[in-house]
GROMACS .gro file of C-alpha atoms in nm:
model
  111
    1MET     CA    1   0.467  -2.000   1.189
    2SER     CA    2   0.441  -2.016   0.812
    3ASP     CA    3   0.265  -2.216   0.543
    4LYS     CA    4   0.507  -2.391   0.308
    5ASP     CA    5   0.266  -2.350   0.015
    6CYS     CA    6   0.184  -1.981   0.080
    7LEU     CA    7   0.307  -1.733  -0.182
    8PHE     CA    8   0.366  -1.456   0.075
    9CYS     CA    9   0.546  -1.690   0.316
   10LYS     CA   10   0.780  -1.775   0.027
   11ILE     CA   11   0.832  -1.405  -0.050
   12ILE     CA   12   0.906  -1.330   0.317
   13ALA     CA   13   1.154  -1.621   0.326
   14GLY     CA   14   1.330  -1.486   0.016
   15GLU     CA   15   1.238  -1.790  -0.194
   16ILE     CA   16   1.047  -1.566  -0.439
   17PRO     CA   17   1.190  -1.224  -0.527
   18SER     CA   18   1.010  -0.905  -0.432
   19GLU     CA   19   1.082  -0.533  -0.434
   20LYS     CA   20   1.120  -0.469  -0.061
   21VAL     CA   21   0.996  -0.138   0.077
   22TYR     CA   22   1.026  -0.210   0.451
   23GLU     CA   23   1.109  -0.492   0.691
   24ASP     CA   24   1.152  -0.552   1.061
   25ASP     CA   25   1.130  -0.854   1.291
   26THR     CA   26   0.751  -0.892   1.255
   27THR     CA   27   0.655  -0.722   0.929
   28TYR     CA   28   0.754  -0.717   0.562
   29ALA     CA   29   0.636  -0.471   0.295
   30PHE     CA   30   0.689  -0.495  -0.078
   31LYS     CA   31   0.561  -0.342  -0.401
   32ASP     CA   32   0.256  -0.505  -0.557
   33ILE     CA   33   0.341  -0.664  -0.893
   34ASN     CA   34   0.005  -0.544  -1.035
   35PRO     CA   35  -0.027  -0.190  -0.892
   36LYS     CA   36  -0.366  -0.014  -0.876
   37ALA     CA   37  -0.214   0.327  -0.786
   38LYS     CA   38   0.118   0.509  -0.826
   39VAL     CA   39   0.217   0.367  -0.488
   40HIS     CA   40   0.078   0.019  -0.418
   41VAL     CA   41   0.260  -0.164  -0.141
   42LEU     CA   42   0.159  -0.482   0.041
   43VAL     CA   43   0.226  -0.495   0.415
   44VAL     CA   44   0.230  -0.847   0.560
   45PRO     CA   45   0.310  -0.997   0.898
   46ARG     CA   46   0.595  -1.247   0.892
   47LYS     CA   47   0.374  -1.488   1.086
   48HIS     CA   48   0.105  -1.656   0.876
   49TYR     CA   49  -0.258  -1.558   0.940
   50ALA     CA   50  -0.528  -1.629   0.681
   51ASN     CA   51  -0.701  -1.290   0.697
   52VAL     CA   52  -0.736  -0.965   0.891
   53ALA     CA   53  -1.008  -1.101   1.121
   54GLU     CA   54  -0.783  -1.389   1.227
   55LEU     CA   55  -0.494  -1.148   1.283
   56ALA     CA   56  -0.707  -0.904   1.484
   57THR     CA   57  -0.814  -1.183   1.718
   58ALA     CA   58  -0.471  -1.345   1.753
   59ASP     CA   59  -0.241  -1.042   1.757
   60PRO     CA   60  -0.404  -0.697   1.761
   61GLN     CA   61  -0.067  -0.533   1.829
   62GLN     CA   62   0.064  -0.672   1.499
   63LEU     CA   63  -0.238  -0.528   1.320
   64ALA     CA   64  -0.173  -0.187   1.478
   65HIS     CA   65   0.194  -0.211   1.379
   66MET     CA   66   0.094  -0.283   1.018
   67ALA     CA   67  -0.118   0.034   1.018
   68GLN     CA   68   0.182   0.233   1.145
   69VAL     CA   69   0.406   0.082   0.878
   70ALA     CA   70   0.145   0.186   0.619
   71GLN     CA   71   0.153   0.542   0.754
   72ASN     CA   72   0.532   0.549   0.738
   73ILE     CA   73   0.524   0.429   0.376
   74ALA     CA   74   0.267   0.695   0.285
   75ASP     CA   75   0.478   0.961   0.461
   76GLN     CA   76   0.783   0.859   0.256
   77GLU     CA   77   0.610   0.802  -0.077
   78PHE     CA   78   0.345   1.076  -0.067
   79HIS     CA   79   0.239   1.348   0.176
   80GLY     CA   80   0.097   1.102   0.427
   81ALA     CA   81  -0.242   1.042   0.268
   82PHE     CA   82  -0.323   0.679   0.189
   83ARG     CA   83  -0.587   0.415   0.159
   84LEU     CA   84  -0.546   0.091   0.358
   85ILE     CA   85  -0.741  -0.206   0.223
   86PHE     CA   86  -0.777  -0.562   0.351
   87ASN     CA   87  -0.962  -0.806   0.125
   88THR     CA   88  -1.106  -1.089   0.334
   89GLY     CA   89  -1.247  -1.392   0.156
   90ILE     CA   90  -1.278  -1.495  -0.207
   91ASP     CA   91  -1.592  -1.288  -0.265
   92ALA     CA   92  -1.406  -0.977  -0.141
   93GLY     CA   93  -1.121  -1.034  -0.385
   94GLN     CA   94  -0.870  -1.206  -0.156
   95THR     CA   95  -0.648  -1.426  -0.374
   96VAL     CA   96  -0.359  -1.496  -0.134
   97PHE     CA   97  -0.470  -1.630   0.202
   98HIS     CA   98  -0.196  -1.468   0.408
   99VAL     CA   99  -0.328  -1.145   0.556
  100HIS     CA  100  -0.199  -0.841   0.371
  101ALA     CA  101  -0.279  -0.474   0.373
  102HIS     CA  102  -0.280  -0.284   0.045
  103VAL     CA  103  -0.131   0.064   0.090
  104LEU     CA  104  -0.250   0.282  -0.198
  105THR     CA  105  -0.141   0.642  -0.247
  106GLY     CA  106   0.042   0.880  -0.474
  107GLU     CA  107  -0.265   1.031  -0.639
  108LYS     CA  108  -0.631   1.102  -0.583
  109LEU     CA  109  -0.805   0.767  -0.604
  110ASP     CA  110  -1.143   0.707  -0.762
  111GLU     CA  111  -1.424   0.629  -0.521
   0.00000   0.00000   0.00000
């Protein structure tokens, strides 16, 4: 399931280029084009869900897998420490309505 107008669905399909960090049958991870930390990777499910709440209800195993992918990225890119952020809704800063986790690491982050 995908949304033909969704930016991340187009990235996953290879219609828009991205700097891939990880991929498997259910998940795709790529570098954020506007990084907020030395390592800023977006982890997205291949299947389209609007936000993390929708994903948690529909497929909690996918959500858990995304967290594991984030840990693996942090292990490879830093010493395992990372911040995992989901923005849900316009007022929380969500600009692409395909659930995505921001993996931030590589330095001590401001609070």
